[in-house]
Short mmCIF file of C-alpha atoms in Angstrom, two decimals:
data_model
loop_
_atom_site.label_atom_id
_atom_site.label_comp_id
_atom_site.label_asym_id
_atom_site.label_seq_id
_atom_site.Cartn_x
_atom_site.Cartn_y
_atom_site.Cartn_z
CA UNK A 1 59.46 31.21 -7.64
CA UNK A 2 61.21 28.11 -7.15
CA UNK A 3 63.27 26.89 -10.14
CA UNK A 4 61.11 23.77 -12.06
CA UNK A 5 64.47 21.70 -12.52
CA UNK A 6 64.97 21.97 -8.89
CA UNK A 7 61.28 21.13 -7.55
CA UNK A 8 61.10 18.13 -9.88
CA UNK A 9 64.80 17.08 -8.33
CA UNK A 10 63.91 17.80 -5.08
CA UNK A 11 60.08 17.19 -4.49
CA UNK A 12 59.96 15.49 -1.24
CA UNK A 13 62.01 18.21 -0.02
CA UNK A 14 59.48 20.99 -1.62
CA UNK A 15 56.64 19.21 -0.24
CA UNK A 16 57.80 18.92 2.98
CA UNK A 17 58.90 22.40 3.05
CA UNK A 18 55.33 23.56 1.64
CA UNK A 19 53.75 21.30 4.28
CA UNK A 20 55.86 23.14 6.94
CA UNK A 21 54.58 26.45 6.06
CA UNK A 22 51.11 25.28 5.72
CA UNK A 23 50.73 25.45 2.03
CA UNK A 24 48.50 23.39 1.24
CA UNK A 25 47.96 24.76 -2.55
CA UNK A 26 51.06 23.65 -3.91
CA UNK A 27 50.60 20.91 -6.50
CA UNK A 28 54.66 19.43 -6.31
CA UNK A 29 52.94 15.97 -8.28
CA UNK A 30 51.52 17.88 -10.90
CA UNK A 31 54.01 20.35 -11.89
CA UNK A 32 56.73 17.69 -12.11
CA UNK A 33 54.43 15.43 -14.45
CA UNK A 34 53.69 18.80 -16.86
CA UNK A 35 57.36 19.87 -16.55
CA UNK A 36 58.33 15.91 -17.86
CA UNK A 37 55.65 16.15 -20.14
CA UNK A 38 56.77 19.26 -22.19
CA UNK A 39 60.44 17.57 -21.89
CA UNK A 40 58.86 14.55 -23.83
CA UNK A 41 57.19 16.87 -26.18
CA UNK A 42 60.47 19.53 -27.06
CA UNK A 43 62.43 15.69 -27.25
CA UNK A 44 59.37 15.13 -29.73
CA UNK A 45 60.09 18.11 -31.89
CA UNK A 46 63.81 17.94 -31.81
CA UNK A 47 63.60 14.40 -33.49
CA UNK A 48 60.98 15.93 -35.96
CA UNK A 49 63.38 19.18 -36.88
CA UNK A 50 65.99 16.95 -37.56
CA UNK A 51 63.59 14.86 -39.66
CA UNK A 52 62.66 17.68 -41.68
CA UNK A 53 66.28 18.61 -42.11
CA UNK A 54 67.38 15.01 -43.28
CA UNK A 55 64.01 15.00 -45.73
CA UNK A 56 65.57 18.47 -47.31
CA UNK A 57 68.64 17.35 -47.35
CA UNK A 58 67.30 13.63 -50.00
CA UNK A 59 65.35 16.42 -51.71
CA UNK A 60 68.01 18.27 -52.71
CA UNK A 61 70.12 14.94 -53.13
CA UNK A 62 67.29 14.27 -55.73
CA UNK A 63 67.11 17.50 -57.76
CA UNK A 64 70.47 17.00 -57.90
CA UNK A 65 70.70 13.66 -59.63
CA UNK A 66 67.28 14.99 -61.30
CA UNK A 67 65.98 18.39 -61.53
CA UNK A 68 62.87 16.96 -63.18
CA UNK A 69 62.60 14.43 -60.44
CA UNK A 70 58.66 14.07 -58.67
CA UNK A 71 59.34 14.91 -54.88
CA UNK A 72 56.09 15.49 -53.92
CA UNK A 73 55.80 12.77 -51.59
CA UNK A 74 59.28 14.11 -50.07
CA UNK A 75 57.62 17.19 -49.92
CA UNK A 76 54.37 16.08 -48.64
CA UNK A 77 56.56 14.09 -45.69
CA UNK A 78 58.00 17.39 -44.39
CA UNK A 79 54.93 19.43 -44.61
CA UNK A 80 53.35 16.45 -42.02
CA UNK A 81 56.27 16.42 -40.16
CA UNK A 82 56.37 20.15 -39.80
CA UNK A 83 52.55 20.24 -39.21
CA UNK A 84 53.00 17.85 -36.11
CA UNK A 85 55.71 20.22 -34.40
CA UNK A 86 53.11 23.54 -34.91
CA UNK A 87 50.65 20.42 -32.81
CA UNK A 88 53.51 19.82 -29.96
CA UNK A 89 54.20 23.35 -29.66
CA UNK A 90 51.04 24.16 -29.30
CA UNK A 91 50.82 21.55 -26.28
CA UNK A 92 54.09 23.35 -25.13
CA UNK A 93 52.44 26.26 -25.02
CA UNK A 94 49.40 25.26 -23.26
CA UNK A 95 51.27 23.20 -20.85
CA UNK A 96 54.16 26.17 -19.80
CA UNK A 97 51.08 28.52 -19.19
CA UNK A 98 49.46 25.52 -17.00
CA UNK A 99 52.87 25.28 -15.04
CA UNK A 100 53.76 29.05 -14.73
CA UNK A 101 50.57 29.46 -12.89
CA UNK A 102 50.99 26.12 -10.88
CA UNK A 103 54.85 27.58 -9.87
CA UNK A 104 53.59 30.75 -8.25
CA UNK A 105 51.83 28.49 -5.69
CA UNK A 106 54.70 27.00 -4.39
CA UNK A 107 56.32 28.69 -1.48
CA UNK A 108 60.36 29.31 -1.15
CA UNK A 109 62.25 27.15 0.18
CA UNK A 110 62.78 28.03 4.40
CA UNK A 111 66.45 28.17 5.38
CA UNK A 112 67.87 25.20 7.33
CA UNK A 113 68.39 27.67 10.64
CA UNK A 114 64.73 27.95 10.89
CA UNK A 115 62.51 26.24 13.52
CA UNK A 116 60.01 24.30 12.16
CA UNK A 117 56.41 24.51 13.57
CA UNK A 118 52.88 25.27 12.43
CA UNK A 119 53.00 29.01 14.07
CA UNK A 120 53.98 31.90 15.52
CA UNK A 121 53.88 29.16 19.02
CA UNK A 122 57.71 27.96 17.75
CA UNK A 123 59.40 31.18 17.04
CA UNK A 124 62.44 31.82 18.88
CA UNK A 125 63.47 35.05 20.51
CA UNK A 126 66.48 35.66 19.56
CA UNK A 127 67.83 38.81 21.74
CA UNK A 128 66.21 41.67 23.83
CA UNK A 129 67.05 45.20 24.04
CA UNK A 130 67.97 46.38 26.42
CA UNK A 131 69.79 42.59 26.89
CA UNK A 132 67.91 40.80 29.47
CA UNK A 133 64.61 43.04 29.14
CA UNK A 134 61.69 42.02 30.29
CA UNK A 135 57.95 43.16 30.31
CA UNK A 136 58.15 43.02 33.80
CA UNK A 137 61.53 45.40 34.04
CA UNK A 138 58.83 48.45 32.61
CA UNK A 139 57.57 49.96 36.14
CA UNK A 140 55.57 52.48 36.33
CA UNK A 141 54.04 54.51 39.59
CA UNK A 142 50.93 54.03 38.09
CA UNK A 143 48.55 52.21 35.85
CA UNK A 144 49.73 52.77 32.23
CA UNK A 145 46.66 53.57 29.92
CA UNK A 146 46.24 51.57 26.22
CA UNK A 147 47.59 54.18 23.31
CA UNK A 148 43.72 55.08 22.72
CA UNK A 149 42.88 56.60 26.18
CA UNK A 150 46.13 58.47 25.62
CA UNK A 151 45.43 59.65 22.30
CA UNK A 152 41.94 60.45 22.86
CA UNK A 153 42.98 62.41 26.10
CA UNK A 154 45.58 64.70 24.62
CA UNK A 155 43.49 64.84 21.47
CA UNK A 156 46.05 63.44 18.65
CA UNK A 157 43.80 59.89 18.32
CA UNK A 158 39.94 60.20 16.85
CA UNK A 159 38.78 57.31 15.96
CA UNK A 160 35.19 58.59 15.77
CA UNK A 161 35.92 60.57 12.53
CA UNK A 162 38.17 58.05 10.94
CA UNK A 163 35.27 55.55 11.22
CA UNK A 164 32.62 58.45 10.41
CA UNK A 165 35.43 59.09 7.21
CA UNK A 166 36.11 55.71 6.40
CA UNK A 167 34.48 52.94 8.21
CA UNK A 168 36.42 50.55 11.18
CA UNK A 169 39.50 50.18 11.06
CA UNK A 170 41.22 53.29 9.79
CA UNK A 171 43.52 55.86 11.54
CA UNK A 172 43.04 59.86 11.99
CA UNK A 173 45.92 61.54 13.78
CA UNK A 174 45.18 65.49 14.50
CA UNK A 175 47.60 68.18 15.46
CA UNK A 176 50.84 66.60 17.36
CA UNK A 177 49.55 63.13 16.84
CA UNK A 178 50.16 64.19 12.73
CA UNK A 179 53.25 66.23 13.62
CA UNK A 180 54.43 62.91 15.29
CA UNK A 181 53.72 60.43 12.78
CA UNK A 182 55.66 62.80 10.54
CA UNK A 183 58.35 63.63 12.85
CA UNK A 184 59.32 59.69 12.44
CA UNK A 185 58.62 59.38 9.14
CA UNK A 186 61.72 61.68 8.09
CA UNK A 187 63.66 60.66 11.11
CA UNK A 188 63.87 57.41 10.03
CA UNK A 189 64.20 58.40 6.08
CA UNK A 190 66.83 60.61 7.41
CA UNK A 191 68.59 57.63 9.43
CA UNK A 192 69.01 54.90 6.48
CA UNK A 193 69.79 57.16 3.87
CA UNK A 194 72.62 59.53 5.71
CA UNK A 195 74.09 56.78 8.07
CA UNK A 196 73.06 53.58 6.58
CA UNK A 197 73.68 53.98 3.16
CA UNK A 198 70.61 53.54 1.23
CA UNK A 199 68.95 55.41 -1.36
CA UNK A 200 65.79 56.72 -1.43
CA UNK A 201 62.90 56.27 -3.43
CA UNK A 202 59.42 57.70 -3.73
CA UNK A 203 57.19 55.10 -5.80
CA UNK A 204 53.59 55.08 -6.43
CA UNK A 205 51.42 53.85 -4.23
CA UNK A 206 49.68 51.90 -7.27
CA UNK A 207 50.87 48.78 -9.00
CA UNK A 208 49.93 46.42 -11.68
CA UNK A 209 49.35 42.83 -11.60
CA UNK A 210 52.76 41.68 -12.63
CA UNK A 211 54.50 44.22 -9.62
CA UNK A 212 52.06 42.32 -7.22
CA UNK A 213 52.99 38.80 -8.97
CA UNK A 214 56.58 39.70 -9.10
CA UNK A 215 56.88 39.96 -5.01
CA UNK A 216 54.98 36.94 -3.92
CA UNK A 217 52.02 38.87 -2.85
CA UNK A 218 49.79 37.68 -6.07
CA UNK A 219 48.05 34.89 -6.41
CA UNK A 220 47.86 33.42 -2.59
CA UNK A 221 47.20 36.64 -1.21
CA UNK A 222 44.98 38.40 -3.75
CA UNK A 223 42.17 38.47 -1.55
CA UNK A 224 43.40 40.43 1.62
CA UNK A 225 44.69 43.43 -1.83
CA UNK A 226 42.82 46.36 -2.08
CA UNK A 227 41.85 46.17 -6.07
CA UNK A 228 40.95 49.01 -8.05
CA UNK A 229 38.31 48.51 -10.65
CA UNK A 230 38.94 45.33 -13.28
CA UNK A 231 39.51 47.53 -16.51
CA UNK A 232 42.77 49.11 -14.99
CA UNK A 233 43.47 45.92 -12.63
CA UNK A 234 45.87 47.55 -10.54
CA UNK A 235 46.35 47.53 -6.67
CA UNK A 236 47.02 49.37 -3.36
CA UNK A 237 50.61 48.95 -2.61
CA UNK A 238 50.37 46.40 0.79
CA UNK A 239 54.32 47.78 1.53
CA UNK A 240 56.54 49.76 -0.31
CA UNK A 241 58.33 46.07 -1.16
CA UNK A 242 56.27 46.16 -4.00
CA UNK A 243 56.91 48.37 -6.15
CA UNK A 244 60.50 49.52 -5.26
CA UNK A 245 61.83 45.42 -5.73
CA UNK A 246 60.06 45.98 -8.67
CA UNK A 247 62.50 48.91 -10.32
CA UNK A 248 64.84 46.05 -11.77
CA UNK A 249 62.11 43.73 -13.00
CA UNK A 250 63.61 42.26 -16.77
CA UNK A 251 66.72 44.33 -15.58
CA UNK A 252 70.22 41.96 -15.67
CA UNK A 253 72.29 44.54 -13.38
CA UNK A 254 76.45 44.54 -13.58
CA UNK A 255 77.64 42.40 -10.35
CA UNK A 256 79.70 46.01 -9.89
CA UNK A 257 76.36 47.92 -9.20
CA UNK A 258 75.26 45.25 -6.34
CA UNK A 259 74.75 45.50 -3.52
CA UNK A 260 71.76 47.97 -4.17
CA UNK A 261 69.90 49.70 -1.38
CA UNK A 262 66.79 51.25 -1.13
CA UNK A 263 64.70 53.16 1.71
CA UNK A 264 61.19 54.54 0.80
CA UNK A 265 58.04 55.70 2.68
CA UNK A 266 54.60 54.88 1.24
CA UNK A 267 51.07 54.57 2.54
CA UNK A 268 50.11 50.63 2.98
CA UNK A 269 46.71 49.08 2.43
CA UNK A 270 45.88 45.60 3.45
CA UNK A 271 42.31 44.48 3.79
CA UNK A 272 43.33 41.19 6.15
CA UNK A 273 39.84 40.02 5.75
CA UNK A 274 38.98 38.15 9.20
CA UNK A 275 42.52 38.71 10.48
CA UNK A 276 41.37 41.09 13.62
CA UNK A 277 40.53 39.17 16.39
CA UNK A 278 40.93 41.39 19.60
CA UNK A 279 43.65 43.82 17.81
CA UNK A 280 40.54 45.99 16.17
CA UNK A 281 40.53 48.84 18.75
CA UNK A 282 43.25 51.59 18.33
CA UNK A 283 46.18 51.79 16.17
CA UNK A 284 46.94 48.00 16.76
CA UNK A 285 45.83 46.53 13.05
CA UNK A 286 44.43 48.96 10.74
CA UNK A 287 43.42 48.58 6.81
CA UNK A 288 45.81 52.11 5.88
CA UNK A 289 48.74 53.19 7.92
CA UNK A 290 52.14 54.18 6.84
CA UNK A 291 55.66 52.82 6.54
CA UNK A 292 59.43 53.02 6.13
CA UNK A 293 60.73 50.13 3.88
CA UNK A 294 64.28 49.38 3.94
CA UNK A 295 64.97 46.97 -0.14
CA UNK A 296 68.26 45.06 -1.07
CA UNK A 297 69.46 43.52 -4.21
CA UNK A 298 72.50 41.79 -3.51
CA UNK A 299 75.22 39.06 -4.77
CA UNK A 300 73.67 35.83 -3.96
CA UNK A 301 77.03 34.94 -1.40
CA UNK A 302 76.32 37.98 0.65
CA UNK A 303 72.28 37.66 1.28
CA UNK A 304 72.90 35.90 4.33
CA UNK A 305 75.27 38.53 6.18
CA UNK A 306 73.06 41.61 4.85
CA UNK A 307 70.00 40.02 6.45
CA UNK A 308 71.81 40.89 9.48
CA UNK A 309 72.77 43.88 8.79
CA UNK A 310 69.61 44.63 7.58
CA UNK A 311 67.82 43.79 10.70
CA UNK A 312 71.12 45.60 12.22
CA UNK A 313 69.62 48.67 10.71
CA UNK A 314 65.94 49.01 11.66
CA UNK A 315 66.81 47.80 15.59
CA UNK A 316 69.15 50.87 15.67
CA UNK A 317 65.54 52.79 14.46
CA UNK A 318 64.02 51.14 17.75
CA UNK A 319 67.36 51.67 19.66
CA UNK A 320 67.17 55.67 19.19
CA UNK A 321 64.08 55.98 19.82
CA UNK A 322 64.76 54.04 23.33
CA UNK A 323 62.05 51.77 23.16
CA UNK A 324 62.42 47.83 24.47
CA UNK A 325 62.33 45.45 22.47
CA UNK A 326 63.23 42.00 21.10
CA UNK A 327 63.95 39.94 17.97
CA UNK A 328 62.53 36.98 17.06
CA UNK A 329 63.11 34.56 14.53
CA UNK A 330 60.25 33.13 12.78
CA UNK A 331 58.93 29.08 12.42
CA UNK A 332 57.72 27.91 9.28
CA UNK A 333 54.51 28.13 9.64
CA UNK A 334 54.65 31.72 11.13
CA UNK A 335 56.54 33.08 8.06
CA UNK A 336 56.27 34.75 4.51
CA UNK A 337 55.45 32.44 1.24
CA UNK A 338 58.12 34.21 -0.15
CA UNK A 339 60.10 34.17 2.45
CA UNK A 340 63.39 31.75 3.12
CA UNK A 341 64.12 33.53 6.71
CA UNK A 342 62.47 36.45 8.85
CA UNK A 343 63.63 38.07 12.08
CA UNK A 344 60.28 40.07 13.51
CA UNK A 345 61.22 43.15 15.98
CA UNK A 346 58.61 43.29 18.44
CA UNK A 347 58.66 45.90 20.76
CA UNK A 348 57.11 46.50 24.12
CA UNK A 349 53.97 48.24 24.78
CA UNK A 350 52.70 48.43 28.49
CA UNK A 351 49.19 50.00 28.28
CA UNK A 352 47.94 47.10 26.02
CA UNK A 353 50.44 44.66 27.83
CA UNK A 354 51.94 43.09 24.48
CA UNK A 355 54.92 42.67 22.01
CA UNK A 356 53.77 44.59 18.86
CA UNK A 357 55.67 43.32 15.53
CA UNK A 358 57.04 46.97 14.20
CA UNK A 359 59.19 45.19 11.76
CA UNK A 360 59.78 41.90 9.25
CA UNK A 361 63.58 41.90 7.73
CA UNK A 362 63.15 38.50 5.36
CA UNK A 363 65.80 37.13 3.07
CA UNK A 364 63.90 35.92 0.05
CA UNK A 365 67.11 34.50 -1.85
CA UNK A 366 66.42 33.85 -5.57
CA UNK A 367 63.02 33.57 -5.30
CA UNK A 368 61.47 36.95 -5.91
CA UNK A 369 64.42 37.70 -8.67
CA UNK A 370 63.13 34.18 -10.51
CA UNK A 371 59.59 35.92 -10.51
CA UNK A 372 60.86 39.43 -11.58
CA UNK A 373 63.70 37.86 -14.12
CA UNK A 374 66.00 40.38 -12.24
CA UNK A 375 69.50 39.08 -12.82
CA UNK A 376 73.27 40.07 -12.95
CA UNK A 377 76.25 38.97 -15.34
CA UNK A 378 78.75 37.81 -12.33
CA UNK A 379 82.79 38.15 -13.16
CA UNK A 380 82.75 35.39 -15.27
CA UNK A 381 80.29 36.61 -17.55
CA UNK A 382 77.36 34.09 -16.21
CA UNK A 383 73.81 35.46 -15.67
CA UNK A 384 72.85 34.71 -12.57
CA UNK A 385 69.36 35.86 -10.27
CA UNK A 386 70.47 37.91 -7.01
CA UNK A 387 69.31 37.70 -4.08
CA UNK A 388 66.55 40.29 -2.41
CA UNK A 389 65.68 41.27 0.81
CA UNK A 390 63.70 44.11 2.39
CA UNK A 391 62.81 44.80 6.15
CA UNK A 392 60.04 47.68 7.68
CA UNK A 393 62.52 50.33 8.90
CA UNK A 394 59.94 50.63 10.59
CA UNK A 395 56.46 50.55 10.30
CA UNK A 396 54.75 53.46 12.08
CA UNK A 397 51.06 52.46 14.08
CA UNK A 398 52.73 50.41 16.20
CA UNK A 399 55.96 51.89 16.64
CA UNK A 400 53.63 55.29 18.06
CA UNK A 401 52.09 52.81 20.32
CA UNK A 402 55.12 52.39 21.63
CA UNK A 403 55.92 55.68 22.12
CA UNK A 404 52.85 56.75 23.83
CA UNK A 405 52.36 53.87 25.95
CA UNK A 406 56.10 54.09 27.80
CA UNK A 407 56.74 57.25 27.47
CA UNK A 408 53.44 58.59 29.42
CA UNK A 409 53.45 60.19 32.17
CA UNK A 410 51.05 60.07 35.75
CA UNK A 411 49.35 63.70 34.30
CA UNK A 412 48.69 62.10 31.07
CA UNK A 413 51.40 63.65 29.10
CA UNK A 414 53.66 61.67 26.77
CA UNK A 415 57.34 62.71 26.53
CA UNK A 416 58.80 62.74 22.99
CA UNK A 417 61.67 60.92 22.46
CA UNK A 418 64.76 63.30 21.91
CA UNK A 419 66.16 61.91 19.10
CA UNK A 420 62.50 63.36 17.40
CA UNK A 421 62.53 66.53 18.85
CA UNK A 422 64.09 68.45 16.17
CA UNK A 423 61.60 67.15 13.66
CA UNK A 424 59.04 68.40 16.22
CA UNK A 425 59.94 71.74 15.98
CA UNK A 426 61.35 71.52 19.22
CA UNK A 427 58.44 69.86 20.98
CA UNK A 428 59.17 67.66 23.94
CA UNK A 429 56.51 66.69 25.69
CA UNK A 430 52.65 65.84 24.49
CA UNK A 431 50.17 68.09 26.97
CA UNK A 432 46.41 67.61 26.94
#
């Protein structure tokens, strides 16, 4: 969350920068008139301690003179005096609970680089790969089929049984379809921790409220969670961002140790209530589906550069795999709450004809770390927040689309890309 000093210094700014990313739940007004009311109140009680102190202080002056002496009135004073701090800190109380929840509407604060607009219409692209790509440098000799005729066809994509299993919406791989979604599951693993540097983690795939609080995803986004029942109150990780930025919560880290890395692979669950539009058939938008999270907790002057290194490191995912693609900076209004800047890879897929987003790398400065209290003591000894960032190394459903749509061939086959192969047990091409 934002810092309370800094809204209340800055609230035109914070308004227009919740305005710009369509917020319309954050209350800038109200926090700032709670956050000078509690500083009237702690003014309030300073006064009164150092009344109470002074009134001790002519007590024992009068003991002193008279150790017979009637101070009851004296005494009387203080316990009024002491009675109406235990009444202002009480308000305190009430009021910091009022404002803690108030602060976890407001969203973070968007870096000045980017473009302000109300959606994904004002993103920029950034660069394509290969440079100059374009959808319409894909040829083929022949009609490319959508990812679900190909699946269906070579019998990898059933989304009869998933449905029959689970209702719309959810994904069942079979045979080289599951050896595939595998295959790139431990590539990738494979890629960030041996080349990339980053160490790997294997969290549960359930969290409480305060892991879901702690990343931004709780309370705006509460509703799209999958909940478990009320007496546990704990949720279905949406991304492995969750719980692995969650490992340092109440953690103050030595700057020495930073910057921190972490890859991990977890199941993700989002309900996205209303969110389908025409995306519902195939592996396009789906409720479960897996994913490879890249996490960083860094020094709050190097955020900025490992953003683009991070982002670096899942288009070199995308880059292996030899699949187009292109990166595009997001607008206000198209990114995160938590977010202060996102780059979205988006690659190419010719049988549905679209740029699919296979991966968000976000830069969410202080503001996670303010929410988690994860801090560091810097060289001089100062506690300070760091700065975290994560990006989908990549996510999977979309990243097979990929696959399948450009590399199929007229028979129907799909030819595996060859940096998979040897987590394919040698397979190269997908036969009906």
């Amino acid at each position: 969350m934002l810092d309370v000093k800094f809204i209340c210094e800055n609230a035109d700014l914070v308004k227009r920068n919740a305005a710009a990313k369509n917020d319309r739940k954050a209350e800038v007004d109200k926090v700032c008139a709670i956050y000078e009311s509690k500083k009237k109140l702690q003014q309030s009680v300073d006064v009164a301690r150092t009344k109470i102190n002074q009134i001790s202080e002519e007590i024992g002056g009068i003991k002193k003179k008279d150790p017979k002496a009637d101070v009851s009135a004296k005494q009387a004073e203080s316990k009024a005096v002491k009675e109406s701090i235990k009444a202002s800190e009480d308000k305190m109380e009430a009021l910091e609970k009022e404002l803690k929840g108030l602060l976890q509407w407001i969203p973070n604060i968007a870096h000045e680089s980017v473009p302000v607009g109300e959606d994904l219409k004002s993103n920029q692209t950034i660069r394509t790969w290969p440079e100059g790509f374009t959808p319409s440098s894909r040829k083929f000799d022949f009609k490319p089929k959508p990812h679900w005729d190909l699946g269906k066809d070579l019998g990898i994509l059933d989304e009869e049984r998933a449905a029959k299993l689970s209702g719309s919406n959810f994904l069942l791989l079979m045979g080289a379809g599951a050896a595939l979604e595998r295959a790139l599951i431990n590539f990738m693993l494979d890629l960030h921790i041996r080349k990339h540097g980053y160490r790997e983690v294997w969290p549960p795939f359930l969290v409480n409220r305060a892991c879901m609080i702690g990343t931004g995803q709780i309370p705006k986004m509460e509703d799209d969670m999958y909940r478990c029942d009320k007496d546990d109150d704990l949720f279905l990780i949406p991304t492995a961002e969750v719980p692995v930025t969650n490992l340092h919560r109440d953690e103050i880290l030595k700057q020495e140790q930073l910057p921190i890395f972490y890859t991990s692979y977890t199941a993700c669950f989002r309900r996205e209530a209303g969110a389908f539009g025409k995306e519902t058939r195939g592996m396009q938008r789906i409720h479960q589906f897996d994913k490879v999270e890249m996490v960083k907790f860094t020094h709050p002057d190097k955020s900025w550069a490992e953003l683009e290194t991070l982002t670096a490191n899942a288009e070199e995912v995308l880059q292996a795999l030899g699949l187009a693609y292109r990166v595009v900076l997001l607008s206000t209004g198209d990114m995160s709450f938590s977010s202060a800047k996102t780059y979205d890879l988006e690659a190419w897929a010719p049988g549905v004809d679209k740029w699919l987003e296979v991966s968000s790398c976000s830069n969410f400065t202080d503001f996670q770390a303010r929410r988690l209290n994860t801090r560091f003591r810097d060289a001089d000894g100062k506690v300070k927040h760091v700065h975290t960032l994560n990006g989908s190394g990549l996510a999977l459903p979309r990243t097979v689309i990929s696959i399948l749509e450009n590399n199929q061939q007229p028979d129907g086959s799909v030819v595996i890309p060859e940096v998979l192969r040897p987590w394919m047990g040698g397979v190269e091409v997908l036969k009906k």
